[in-house]
Every structure is written in C-alpha cells, then in structure tokens.
XYZ file of C-alpha atoms in Angstrom:
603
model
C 0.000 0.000 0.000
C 1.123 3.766 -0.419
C 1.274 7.381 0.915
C -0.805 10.769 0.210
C 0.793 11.847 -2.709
C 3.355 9.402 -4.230
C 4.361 9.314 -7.901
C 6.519 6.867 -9.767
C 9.615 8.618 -8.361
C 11.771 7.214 -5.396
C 14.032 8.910 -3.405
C 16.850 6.955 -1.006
C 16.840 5.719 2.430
C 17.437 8.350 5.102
C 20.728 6.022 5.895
C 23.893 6.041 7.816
C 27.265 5.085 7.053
C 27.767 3.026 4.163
C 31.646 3.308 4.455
C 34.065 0.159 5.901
C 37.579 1.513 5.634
C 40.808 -0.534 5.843
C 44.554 -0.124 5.457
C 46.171 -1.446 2.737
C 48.243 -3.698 4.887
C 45.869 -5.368 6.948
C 42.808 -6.787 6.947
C 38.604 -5.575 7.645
C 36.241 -6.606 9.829
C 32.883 -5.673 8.370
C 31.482 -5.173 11.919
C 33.353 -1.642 12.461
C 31.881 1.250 10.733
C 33.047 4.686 10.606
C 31.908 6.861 12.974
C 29.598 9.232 11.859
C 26.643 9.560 9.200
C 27.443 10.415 5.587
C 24.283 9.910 3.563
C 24.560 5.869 2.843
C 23.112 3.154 4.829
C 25.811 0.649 6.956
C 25.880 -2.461 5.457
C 26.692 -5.506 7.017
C 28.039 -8.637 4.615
C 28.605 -12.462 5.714
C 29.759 -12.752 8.908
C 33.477 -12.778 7.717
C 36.136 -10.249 6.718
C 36.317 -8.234 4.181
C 39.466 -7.148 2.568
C 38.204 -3.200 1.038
C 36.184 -0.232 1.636
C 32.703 -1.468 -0.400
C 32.212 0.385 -3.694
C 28.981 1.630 -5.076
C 27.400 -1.301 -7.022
C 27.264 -0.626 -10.887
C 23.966 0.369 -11.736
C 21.951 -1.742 -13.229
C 20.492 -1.066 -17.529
C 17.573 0.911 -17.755
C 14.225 -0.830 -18.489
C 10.424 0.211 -18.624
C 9.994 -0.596 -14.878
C 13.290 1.578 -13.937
C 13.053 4.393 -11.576
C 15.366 7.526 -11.049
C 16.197 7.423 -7.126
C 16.712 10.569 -5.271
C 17.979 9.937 -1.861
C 17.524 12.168 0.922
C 20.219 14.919 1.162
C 21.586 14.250 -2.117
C 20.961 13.126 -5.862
C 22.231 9.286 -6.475
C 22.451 8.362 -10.127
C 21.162 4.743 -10.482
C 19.770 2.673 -7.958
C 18.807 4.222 -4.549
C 21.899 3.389 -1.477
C 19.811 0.953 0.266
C 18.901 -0.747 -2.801
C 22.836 -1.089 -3.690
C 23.764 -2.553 -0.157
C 21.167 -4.992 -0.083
C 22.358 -6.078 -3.453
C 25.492 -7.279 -1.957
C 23.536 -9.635 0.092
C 25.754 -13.174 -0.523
C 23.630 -16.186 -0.107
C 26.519 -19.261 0.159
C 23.924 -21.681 2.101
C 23.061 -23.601 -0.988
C 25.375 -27.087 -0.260
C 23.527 -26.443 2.914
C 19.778 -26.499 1.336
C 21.088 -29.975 -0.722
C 22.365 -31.344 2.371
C 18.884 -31.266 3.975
C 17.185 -32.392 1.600
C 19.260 -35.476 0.935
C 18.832 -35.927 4.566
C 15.148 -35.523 4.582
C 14.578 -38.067 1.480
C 16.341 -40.548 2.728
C 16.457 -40.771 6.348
C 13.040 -39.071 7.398
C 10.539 -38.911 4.900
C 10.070 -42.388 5.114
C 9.263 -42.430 8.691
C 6.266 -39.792 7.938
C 4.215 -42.036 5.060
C 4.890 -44.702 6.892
C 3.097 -43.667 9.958
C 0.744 -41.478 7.942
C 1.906 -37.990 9.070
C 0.569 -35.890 6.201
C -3.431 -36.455 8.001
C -2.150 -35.189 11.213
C 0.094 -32.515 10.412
C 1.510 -31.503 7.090
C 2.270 -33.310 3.638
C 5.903 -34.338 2.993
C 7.934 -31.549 1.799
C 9.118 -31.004 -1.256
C 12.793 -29.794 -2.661
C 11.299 -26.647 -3.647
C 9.934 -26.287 -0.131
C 13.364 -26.564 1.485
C 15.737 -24.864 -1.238
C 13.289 -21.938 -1.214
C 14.562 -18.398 -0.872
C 14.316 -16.597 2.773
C 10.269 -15.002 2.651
C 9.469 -11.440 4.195
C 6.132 -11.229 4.660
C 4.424 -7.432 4.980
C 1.229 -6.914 7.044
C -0.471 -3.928 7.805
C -3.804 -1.843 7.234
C -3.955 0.085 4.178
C -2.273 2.733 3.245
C 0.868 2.438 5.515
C 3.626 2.103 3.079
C 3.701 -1.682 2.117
C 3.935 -1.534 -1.332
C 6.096 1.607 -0.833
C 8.501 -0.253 1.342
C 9.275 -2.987 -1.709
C 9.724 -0.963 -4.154
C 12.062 1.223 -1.653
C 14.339 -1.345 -1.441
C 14.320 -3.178 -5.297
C 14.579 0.351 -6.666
C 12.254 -0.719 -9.433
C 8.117 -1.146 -9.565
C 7.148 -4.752 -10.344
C 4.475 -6.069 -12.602
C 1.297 -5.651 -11.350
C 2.358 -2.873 -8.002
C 0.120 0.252 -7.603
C 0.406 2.944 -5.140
C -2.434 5.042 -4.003
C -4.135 6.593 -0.907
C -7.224 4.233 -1.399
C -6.679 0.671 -0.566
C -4.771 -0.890 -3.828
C -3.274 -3.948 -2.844
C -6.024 -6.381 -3.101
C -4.299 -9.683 -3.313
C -1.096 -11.463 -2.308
C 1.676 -10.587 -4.376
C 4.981 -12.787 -4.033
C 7.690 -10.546 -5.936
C 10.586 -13.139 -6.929
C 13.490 -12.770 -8.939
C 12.944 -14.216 -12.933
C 14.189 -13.076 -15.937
C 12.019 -10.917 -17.122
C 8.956 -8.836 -15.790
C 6.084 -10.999 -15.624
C 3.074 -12.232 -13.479
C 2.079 -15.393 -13.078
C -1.565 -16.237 -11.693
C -2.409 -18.098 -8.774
C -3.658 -21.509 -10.588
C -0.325 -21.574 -12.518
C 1.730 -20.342 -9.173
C 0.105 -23.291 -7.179
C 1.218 -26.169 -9.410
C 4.464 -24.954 -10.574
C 7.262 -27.501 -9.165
C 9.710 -24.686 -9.051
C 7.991 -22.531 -6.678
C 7.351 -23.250 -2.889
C 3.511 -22.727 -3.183
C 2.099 -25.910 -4.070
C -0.011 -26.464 -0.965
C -1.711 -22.815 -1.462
C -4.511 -25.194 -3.250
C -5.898 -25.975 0.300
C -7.151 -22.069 0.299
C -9.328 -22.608 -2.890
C -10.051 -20.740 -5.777
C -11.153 -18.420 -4.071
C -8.003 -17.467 -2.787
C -5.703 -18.200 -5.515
C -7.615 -15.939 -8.062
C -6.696 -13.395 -5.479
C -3.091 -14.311 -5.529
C -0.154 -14.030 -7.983
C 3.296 -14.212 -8.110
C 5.077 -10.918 -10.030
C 8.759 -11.640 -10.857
C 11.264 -9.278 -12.331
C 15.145 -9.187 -12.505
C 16.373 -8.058 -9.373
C 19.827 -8.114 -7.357
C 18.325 -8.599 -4.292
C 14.980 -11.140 -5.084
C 18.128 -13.426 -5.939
C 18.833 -13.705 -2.316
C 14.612 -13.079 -1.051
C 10.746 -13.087 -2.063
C 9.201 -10.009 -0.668
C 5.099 -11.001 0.420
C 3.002 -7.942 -0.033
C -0.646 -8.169 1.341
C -3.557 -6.689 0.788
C -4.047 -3.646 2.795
C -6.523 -4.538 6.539
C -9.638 -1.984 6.685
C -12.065 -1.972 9.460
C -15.690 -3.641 9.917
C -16.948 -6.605 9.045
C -17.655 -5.996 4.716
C -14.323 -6.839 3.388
C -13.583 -9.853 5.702
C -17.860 -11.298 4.778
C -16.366 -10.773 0.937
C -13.230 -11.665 0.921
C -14.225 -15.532 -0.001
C -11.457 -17.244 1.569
C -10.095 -17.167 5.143
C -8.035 -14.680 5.908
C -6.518 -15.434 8.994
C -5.598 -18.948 7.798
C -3.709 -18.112 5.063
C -1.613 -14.907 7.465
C -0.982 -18.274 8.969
C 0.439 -20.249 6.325
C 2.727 -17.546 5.122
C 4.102 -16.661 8.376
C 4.781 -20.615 9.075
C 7.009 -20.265 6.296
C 8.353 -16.938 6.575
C 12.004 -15.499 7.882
C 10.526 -12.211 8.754
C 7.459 -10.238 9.428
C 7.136 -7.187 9.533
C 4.062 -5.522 10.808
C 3.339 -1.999 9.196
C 1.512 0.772 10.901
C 1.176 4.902 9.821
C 1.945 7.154 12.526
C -1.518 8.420 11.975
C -3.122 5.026 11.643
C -2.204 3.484 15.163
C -5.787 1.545 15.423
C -6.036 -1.976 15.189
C -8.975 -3.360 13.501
C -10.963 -7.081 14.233
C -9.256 -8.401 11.224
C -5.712 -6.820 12.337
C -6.002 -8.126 15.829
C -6.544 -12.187 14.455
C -4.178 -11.679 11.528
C -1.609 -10.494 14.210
C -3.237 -13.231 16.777
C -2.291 -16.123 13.948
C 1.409 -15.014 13.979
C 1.674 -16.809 17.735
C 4.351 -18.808 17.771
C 6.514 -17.033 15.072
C 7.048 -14.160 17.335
C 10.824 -14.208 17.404
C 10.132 -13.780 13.226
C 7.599 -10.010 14.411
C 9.304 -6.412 13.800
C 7.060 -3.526 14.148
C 7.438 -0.761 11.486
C 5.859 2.248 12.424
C 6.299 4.426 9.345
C 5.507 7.863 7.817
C 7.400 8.965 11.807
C 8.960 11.973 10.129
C 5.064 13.481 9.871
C 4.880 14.292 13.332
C 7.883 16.635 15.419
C 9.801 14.861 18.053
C 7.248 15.438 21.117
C 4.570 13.617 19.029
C 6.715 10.974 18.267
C 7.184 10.000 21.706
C 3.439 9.998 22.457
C 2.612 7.880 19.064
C 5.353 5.225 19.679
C 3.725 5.000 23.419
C 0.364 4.403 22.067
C 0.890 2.040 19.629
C 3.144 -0.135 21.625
C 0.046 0.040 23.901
C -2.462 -1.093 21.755
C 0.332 -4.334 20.591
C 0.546 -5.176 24.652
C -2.784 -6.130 24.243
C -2.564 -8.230 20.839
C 0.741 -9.993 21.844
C 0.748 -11.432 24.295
C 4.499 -11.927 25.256
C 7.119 -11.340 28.400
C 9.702 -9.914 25.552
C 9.253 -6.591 23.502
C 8.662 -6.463 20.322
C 11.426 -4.537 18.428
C 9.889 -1.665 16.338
C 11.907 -0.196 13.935
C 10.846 3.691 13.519
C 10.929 4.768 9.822
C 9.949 6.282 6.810
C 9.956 5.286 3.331
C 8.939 7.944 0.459
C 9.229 7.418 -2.996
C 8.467 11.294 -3.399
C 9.100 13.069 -0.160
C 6.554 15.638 0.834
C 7.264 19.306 1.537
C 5.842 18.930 5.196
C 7.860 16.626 6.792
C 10.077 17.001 10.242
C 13.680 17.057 10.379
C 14.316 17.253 14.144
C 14.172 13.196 14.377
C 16.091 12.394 11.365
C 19.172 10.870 12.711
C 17.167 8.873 14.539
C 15.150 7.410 11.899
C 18.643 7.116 9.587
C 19.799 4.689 12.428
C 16.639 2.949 12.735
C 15.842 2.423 9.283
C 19.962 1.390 8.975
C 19.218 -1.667 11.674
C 16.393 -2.915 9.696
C 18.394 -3.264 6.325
C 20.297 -4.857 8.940
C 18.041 -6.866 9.507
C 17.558 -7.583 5.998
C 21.202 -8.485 5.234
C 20.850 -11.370 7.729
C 18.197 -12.918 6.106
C 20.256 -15.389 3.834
C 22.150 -17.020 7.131
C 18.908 -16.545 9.326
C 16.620 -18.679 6.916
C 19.531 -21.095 6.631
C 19.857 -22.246 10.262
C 15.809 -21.671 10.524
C 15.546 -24.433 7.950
C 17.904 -26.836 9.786
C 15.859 -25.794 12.996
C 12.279 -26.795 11.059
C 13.910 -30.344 9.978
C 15.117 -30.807 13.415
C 11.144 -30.112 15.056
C 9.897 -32.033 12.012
C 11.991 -34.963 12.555
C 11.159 -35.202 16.449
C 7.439 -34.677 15.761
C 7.733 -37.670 13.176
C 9.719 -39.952 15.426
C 7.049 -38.932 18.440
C 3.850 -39.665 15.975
C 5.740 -42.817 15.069
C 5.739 -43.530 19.004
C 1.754 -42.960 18.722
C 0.796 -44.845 15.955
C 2.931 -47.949 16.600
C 1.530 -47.789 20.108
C -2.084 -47.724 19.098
C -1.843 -50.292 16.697
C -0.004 -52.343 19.290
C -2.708 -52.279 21.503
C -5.789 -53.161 19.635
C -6.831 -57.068 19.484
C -5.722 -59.643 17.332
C -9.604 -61.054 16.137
C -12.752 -59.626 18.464
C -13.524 -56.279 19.850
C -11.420 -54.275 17.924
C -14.244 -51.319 17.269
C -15.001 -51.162 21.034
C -11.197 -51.263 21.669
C -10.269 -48.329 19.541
C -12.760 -46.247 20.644
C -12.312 -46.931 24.039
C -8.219 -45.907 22.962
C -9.505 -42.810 21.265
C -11.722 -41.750 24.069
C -8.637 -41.955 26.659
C -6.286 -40.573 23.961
C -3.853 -38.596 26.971
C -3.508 -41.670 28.668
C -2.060 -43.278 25.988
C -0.288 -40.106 25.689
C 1.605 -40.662 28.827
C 2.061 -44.554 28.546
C 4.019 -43.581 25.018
C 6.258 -41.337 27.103
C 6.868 -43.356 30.358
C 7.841 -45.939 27.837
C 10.278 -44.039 25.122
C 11.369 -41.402 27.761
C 9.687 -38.546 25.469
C 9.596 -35.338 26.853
C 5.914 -33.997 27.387
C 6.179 -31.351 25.442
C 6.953 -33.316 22.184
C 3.731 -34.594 22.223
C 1.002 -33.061 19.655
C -2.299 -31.393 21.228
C -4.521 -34.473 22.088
C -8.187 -32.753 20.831
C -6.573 -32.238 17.880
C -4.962 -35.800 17.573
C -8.422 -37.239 18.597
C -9.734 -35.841 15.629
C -7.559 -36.893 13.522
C -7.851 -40.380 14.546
C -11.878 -40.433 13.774
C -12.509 -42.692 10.498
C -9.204 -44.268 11.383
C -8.808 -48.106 11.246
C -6.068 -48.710 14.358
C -5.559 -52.299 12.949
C -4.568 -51.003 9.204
C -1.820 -49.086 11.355
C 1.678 -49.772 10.691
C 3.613 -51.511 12.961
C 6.926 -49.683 14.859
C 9.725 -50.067 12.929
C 13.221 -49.960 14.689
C 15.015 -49.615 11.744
C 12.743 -46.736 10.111
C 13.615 -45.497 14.040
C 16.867 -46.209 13.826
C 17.635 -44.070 10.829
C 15.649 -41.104 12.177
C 17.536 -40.648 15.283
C 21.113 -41.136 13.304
C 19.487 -38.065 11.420
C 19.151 -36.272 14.548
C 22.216 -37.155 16.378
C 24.687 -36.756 13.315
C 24.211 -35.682 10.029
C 21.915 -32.254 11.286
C 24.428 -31.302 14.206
C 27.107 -31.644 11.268
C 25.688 -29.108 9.296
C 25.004 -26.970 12.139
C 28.520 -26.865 12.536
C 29.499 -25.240 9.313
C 27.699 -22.379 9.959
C 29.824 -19.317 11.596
C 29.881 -18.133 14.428
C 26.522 -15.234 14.243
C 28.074 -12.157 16.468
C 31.602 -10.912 16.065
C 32.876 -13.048 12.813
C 36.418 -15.924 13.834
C 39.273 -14.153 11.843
C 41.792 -15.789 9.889
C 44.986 -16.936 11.980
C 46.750 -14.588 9.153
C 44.520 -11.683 9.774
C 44.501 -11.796 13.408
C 47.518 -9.318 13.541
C 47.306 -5.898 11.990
C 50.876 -4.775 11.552
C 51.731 -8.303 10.358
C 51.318 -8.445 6.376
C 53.687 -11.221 3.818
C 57.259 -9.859 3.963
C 59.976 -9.952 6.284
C 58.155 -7.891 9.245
C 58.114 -9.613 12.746
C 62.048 -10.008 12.802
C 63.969 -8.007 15.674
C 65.248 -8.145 19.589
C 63.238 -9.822 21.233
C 65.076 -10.077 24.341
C 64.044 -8.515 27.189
C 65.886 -5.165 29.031
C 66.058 -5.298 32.707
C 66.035 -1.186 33.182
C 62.576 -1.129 33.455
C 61.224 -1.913 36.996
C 59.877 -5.090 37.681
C 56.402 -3.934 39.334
C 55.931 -2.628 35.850
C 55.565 -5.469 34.795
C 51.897 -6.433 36.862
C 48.348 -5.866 35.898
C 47.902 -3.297 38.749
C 50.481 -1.122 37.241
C 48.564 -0.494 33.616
C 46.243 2.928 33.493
C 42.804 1.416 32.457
C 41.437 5.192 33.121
C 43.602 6.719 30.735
C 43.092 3.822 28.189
C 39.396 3.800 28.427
C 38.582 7.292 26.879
C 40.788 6.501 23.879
C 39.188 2.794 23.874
C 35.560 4.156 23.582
C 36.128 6.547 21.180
C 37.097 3.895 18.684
C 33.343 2.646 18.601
C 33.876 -1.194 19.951
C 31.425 -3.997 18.981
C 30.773 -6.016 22.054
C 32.799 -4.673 23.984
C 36.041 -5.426 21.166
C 37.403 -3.718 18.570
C 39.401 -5.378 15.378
C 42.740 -4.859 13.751
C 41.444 -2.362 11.197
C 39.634 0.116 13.954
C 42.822 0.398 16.157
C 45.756 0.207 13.640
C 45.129 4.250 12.351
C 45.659 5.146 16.538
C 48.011 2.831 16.700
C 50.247 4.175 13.941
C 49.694 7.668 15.133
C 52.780 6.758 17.857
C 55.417 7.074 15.827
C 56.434 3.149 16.238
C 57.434 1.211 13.819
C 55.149 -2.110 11.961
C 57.419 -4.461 13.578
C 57.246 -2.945 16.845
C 53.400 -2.533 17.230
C 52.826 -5.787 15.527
C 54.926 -7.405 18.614
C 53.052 -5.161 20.862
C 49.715 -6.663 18.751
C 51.207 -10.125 19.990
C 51.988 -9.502 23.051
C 48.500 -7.729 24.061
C 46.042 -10.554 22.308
C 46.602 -13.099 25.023
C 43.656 -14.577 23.539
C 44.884 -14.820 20.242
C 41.485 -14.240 18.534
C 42.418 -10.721 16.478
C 40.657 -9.058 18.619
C 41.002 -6.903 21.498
C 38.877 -5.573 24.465
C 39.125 -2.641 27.137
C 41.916 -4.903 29.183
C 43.734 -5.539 26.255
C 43.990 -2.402 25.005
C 44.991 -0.946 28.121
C 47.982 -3.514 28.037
C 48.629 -2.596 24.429
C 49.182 0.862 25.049
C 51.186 0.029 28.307
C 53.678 -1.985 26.447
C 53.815 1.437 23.773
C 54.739 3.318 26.263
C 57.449 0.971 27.963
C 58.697 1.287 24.310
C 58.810 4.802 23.957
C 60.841 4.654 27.535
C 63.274 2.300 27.319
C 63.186 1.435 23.579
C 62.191 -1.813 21.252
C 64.264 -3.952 23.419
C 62.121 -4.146 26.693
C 59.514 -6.552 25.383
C 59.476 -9.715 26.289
C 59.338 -12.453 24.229
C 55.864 -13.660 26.371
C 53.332 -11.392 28.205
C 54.459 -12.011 32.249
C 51.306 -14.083 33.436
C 51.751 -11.005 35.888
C 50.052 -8.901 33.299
C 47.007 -10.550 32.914
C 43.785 -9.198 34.964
C-alpha cells in the first residue's frame, strides 16, 4: 500500500554510514563502521572479513519498470543506497539447502508415510519447499507504506504494483526474482514444481484468483521473495467478501516466513478485528515479528514519543508476550513531501539502517531456521511414530477391535503418557490431544503400521549426526572468527616480525603487573574507537596505533603480546595492556619486550 501523494519517483533511504575503511596492509572486519553519518546506509556482509572499503554497485540497464532514485540529502544516479547494499547480500547456504534435503529423502521422509503424518500434520515436503529463498512477509492496514517499502528497497516497480491513498493492494503478491517482468496467476503459481507454493490449493479458488506471483530481474529477489498483502480496513464488509479465510492463510505464510514485519502509519495506530486475528495467527513465530511504524517523520519529536507510546500500547494487548517487540521507527517515500520534520532524522537514519540490517541477515537466518524446522519435524515424526505404533499395538488380534479403539480414542492422553513413560519422550513433544483425537476419527487402528526400529533407527542417526554436522558449518553469528593470518594488523607477507626480542632489565619489575597499567587513561581513547561487544578489530585500532610514531614491527609485537587470547581481537583490558607496552617502548626502547606477556600482566 502507499502514501498521500506518491508518484513513480523514489528517493533513497534516510541512511547512515555506508563506508568500511581498511589499510592497505591489513585486513577488515565488516562489523566496524566509521563513525559518523554520511548519507549511505551501513551495510553488514557475511559474517566474515572483508578485505576493502565497499564500492557503489554498478547500476543496473535501464528498463520500462526503472526508476530515477533521489535519496535524501543528495541526488544518487542509479539505484537508490539501500537498494545497492542490499544487493550485496551473498547467499553461500546452498550445499547447505542440498544437504537437507538429501537428509530428509532418505532418512526421514520415510518415517512420515509410513506412519501417515501428512493427516495429522503436514504433507511431505518437497525440494522446492526446502531450497526456497528466505520469505518477508508485509502486514499492515492500508495505506501504511507496504507496497512503498518494496519498491524502496528493489529500486524498481514490479508487474502488477500500484500505489495510491485508497486501498490498492487487493491480493497477495509474491515478488521473486525471474528473468524478465512478468506475473504469473495463482492456478499456474500453485502447481508450478519450481515454486514453494504448491499447498496454497488448500485455500481454494477463491483465494488463488486473489493471488499471484510478479517476478522481475532483481539483485536482491536473488537472495529473497518479498510477500506484499492486501491492505486490513475496518468492519466486518471486506472480511464477509473476501471468499477465503483470511486469517488462515496470514498463517500459512508466516509458518514459512524469515521475517514479518508488521506496518503501521503514525496516523493510523488503530487496530482493527481483522488486524487483531491476523496479528493473533502469527503466535508462535514471534521471534520472526518487527514492528514498522512508518511515515514517523510526519509528526515533530514530542509527538513521536506519544505515538510510539500508544501504539506499543495497543500491541501489549494483541501480543501477548514477556519480551518486547522490536519496532523499527521509519519512513519510506518514494516522493518526499514538503511537510515533513527534520528534528528526528538521525534517529530514523539509524533505525531504518538496523532494519536493512536486519535484511542483510536474512540469507544465514533462513539457513539455520531451515535446519531448525527439519530438526522439530523430525522429532514430531519420530514422536507420531511412538503414537501410531503404540495404538496399533494395543488393539486385538480377532474380536472387539471397534469397542477397543474407541475406548483408545476416548482416553487418547492416557495413551499419551504410557508412550512417554515408555520411550522417555519429553511432554512437550507430544502433539495437542483434541486435535490428535480428531484426527484419529474414520481411522482403522488395525490397518496401522507396525513400529519399525530400523525406520527409528535411521531417524535418530538423522538427529544425532548428520543435522548437528551441518550446524557446525555455519559461523559463528556475532563478532565473525578471523583468519589466523589476519589476526595481527601490523603483520602483512614480507619480512616484518624479525627483531630483539630479548628482554631489558632497566625497566622496573612492578611494571611489569596488571595493577600497574592505566585502564582510566586507556578507556577514553578505547571508547572513542566505537567497539562492537565490547572489542574492537585490527582495522579500527591500527590508524591510533600508527599515530605513535612506532614502527610495523614494533606494534605488531606489541599486537602479539596484548592478544593473550589470540582471537584478532582486542577488548578494554587488552587495550589498556597494548598501550602500556607502547609506552614501555617509547621509555626504554624496542628492546624491553618480552618475548611472552608475564602471566603477571594478565587481569
């Protein structure tokens, strides 16, 4: 959906720093921006090093869906800033997508039509279903910048988008990568084998005449699909007409989306009935929820305050959660208005920076989420296994096998427990009985199949091996493990590392202790360089560093001698030894390191 007056015309995100410096002689952590705001939004690559400053993506040819940008505070020829960084989104998780689904085929999928798990809880899944590209899905009432919001960040409209004050977005629209601007139609969408929305045909016609799937050539649909919805009014009319249930298919989507974002206007803070279930159906994605409240450079800074407060009021009574629900304040223009307020704009430049964060993570995000859905899948398999093998054991070999089964349906918890006292299954594993009991009506407990250890067997190998395995190939998520060769600054190929490394005795010996090193004066200089987590790399402290007048060999001993933890790294205590063993240096020269930090030296 769109804003009061938009045109065809986009203008940039109201961003933050876009600029990851490095020396030429050592290497980048893309976790350390510059300080400061210049006009580009921060982008954040894989969670590994990068080795330059990121250039401006080449802008892509022109074509009859191509849009000028103009991004706030400046003219950007090509594609808008936040379009270009989320371009450089790198999905490398594909040997991890074939992985699972050679390990679903073969060691679990036979375990669910065996037992019949598609009538309980879903069919089998499909390759499609696992290899499929992360999903945002977009939900909000009409008219708060949905539509807006995509086209924001492909730089581009895509078949079939429209932008007005009215409600315009009457369907769902799935905008995918292809090669070449097209739409395809529900009906055709729901059978293709290619596309993860084969079991869409539960939702009718109905529904799928009110679906489509719009695909155009895209940087960043290679790495996404982007769900817009159609825009939630009040009353009863549209949800009576609608034909199809809603709430079910919010459902659907969100079971099978990496993000949701919930839109709201900073004048349109009411939740409707529809809003409130739609919202209600997201429970148990919540850790998947951000909040955008957009259009928040409409009001000044005092009525900011007072609309954030109200509208996180009026969510504490929709979800119904201990944690808080992260909100992202923004606002996303393709033509901004004369009338807007500046007095909150670095604000919104950081907030709107976090969720292109966000964003970037996506690709690694939806990887381990997918590993994580095998994982429940498999247990819930191997637990319904448990059920069915149990119920079948316990019917009768010749006479009273009606009264028997329904005397095993009507006592279905019992059961329940007996399957966990006797394969140890934790309670929680077990499906919700009403539901099961259903389920089981028309049922014939004798056609069940019988438990299967070696159908078992394979399942739990599955579990205990081959899915930890490919859990471990994923990096570590908050500060990325550097390279033993990178973990140094000062230490590049060629003969640099070589001097005396003997000791001098003319420095005092207490020197040498912990309690000796000024952490006060260190701590200034160590804040100023912007740590993450409390750390800061090789490529953030090397400019101070060089600044002493020491030479590459030197500091890269100091380096050394100051990362007792050898991770390339260093925090506040660390630093504070670094720049004691600079100034022992600048005292008594190059020869009073030692060849090992003193254990003295450590806190």
């Amino acid at each position: 959906m769109g804003y009061p007056d938009e045109k065809t015309k986009s203008s940039g995100l109201y961003s933050s720093t876009g600029a990851w410096t490095e020396s030429d002689s050592f290497q980048s952590d893309s976790r350390q921006p510059n300080a400061g705001y210049s006009g580009a939004s921060p982008m954040i690559h894989r969670a590994a090093t990068t080795s330059s400053a990121v250039p401006p993506l080449p802008s892509r040819p022109s074509s009859s869906i191509r849009r000028n940008a103009t991004a706030v505070g400046g003219t950007v020829n090509g594609s808008s800033k936040s379009s270009q960084k989320l371009a450089g989104i790198k999905d490398d998780y594909r040997g991890v997508y074939a992985d699972l689904c050679n390990i679903y085929k073969r060691k679990i999928r036979q375990l669910e039509t065996t037992y019949n798990f598609e009538r309980f809880h879903s069919a089998p899944l499909t390759d499609s279903d696992i290899v499929a590209k992360p999903m945002v899905l977009l939900l909000g009432q009409y008219s708060t910048g949905k539509t807006t919001f995509i086209k924001h960040l492909i730089d581009s409209d895509y078949p079939g988008s429209h932008i007005g004050v009215e409600p315009t977005t009457d369907r769902f629209v799935a905008v995918m990568n292809g090669s070449e601007p097209r739409v395809i139609p529900g009906n055709a969408a729901a059978v293709a084998a290619d596309l993860p929305f084969r079991e869409l045909d539960r939702f009718g016609q109905a529904f799928l005449s009110r679906f489509q799937v719009s695909q155009c050539p895209n940087p960043l649909l290679e790495n996404m699909t982007l769900v817009d919805t159609p825009g939630i009014l009040a009353g009863d009319k549209q949800r009576i007409e609608r034909g199809y249930d809603f709430t079910r298919t919010i459902h659907w989507f969100a079971q099978r989306s990496d993000l949701i974002l919930l839109f709201f206007d900073s004048h349109k803070l009411d939740i409707s009935d529809e809003f409130k279930s739609s919202i209600m159906a997201l429970k148990g994605q919540e850790e998947k929820v951000r909040v955008v409240l957009n259009k928040s450079d409409m009001v000044d800074q005092q009525q900011l305050m007072r609309v954030y407060g109200a509208m996180m009021w009026s969510l504490g009574k929709v979800i119904q959660t201990p944690e808080v629900v992260r909100v992202y304040l923004s606002s996303f223009w393709l033509q901004k208005p004369p009338n807007v307020y500046e007095d909150c704009r670095a604000l919104l430049e950081k907030e709107q920076a976090d969720l292109l964060k966000d964003l970037m993570d996506l690709p690694r995000n939806a990887a381990i989420r997918k590993v994580n859905e095998i994982v429940k899948r498999a247990r819930l398999a191997r637990v319904h296994a448990y059920i069915i093998g149990h119920l079948r054991k316990e019917m009768p070999a010749v006479f009273g096998k009606k009264s028997r089964q329904r005397e095993l349906i009507d006592n279905l918890q019992a059961e329940f427990l007996k399957v966990q006292q006797t394969y140890n299954v934790p309670a929680g594993d077990f499906p919700n009985a009403a539901a099961f009991r259903q389920c089981l009506e028309g049922l014939k407990f004798e056609n069940f199949a019988k438990m299967s250890t070696a159908i078992l067997s394979v399942v739990d190998e599955a579990l205990s091996v081959d899915l930890p395995k490919i859990m471990s190939r994923f990096p570590h998520h908050g500060i990325p493990v550097l390279d033993p060769s990178e973990r140094n600054p000062f230490l590049s190929p060629g003969p640099f590392g070589s001097g005396n490394t003997n000791a001098r005795n003319d420095i005092p010996p207490s020197y040498w202790h912990f309690s000796s090193v000024d952490k006060d004066s260190a701590r200034p200089i160590f804040l100023s360089l912007n740590p993450v987590e409390g750390r800061i790399n090789g490529s953030t402290a090397r400019p101070y560093f060089m600044n002493t007048g020491l030479s590459v060999e030197i500091l890269a001993k100091v380096w050394t001698l100051a990362d007792w933890t050898g991770d390339g790294y260093l925090d506040e205590d660390e630093f504070a030894v670094a720049m004691h063993l600079i100034r022992a240096v600048e005292n008594g020269g190059e020869g009073v390191l030692p060849t090992s930090l003193p254990q003295s030296m450590l806190p």
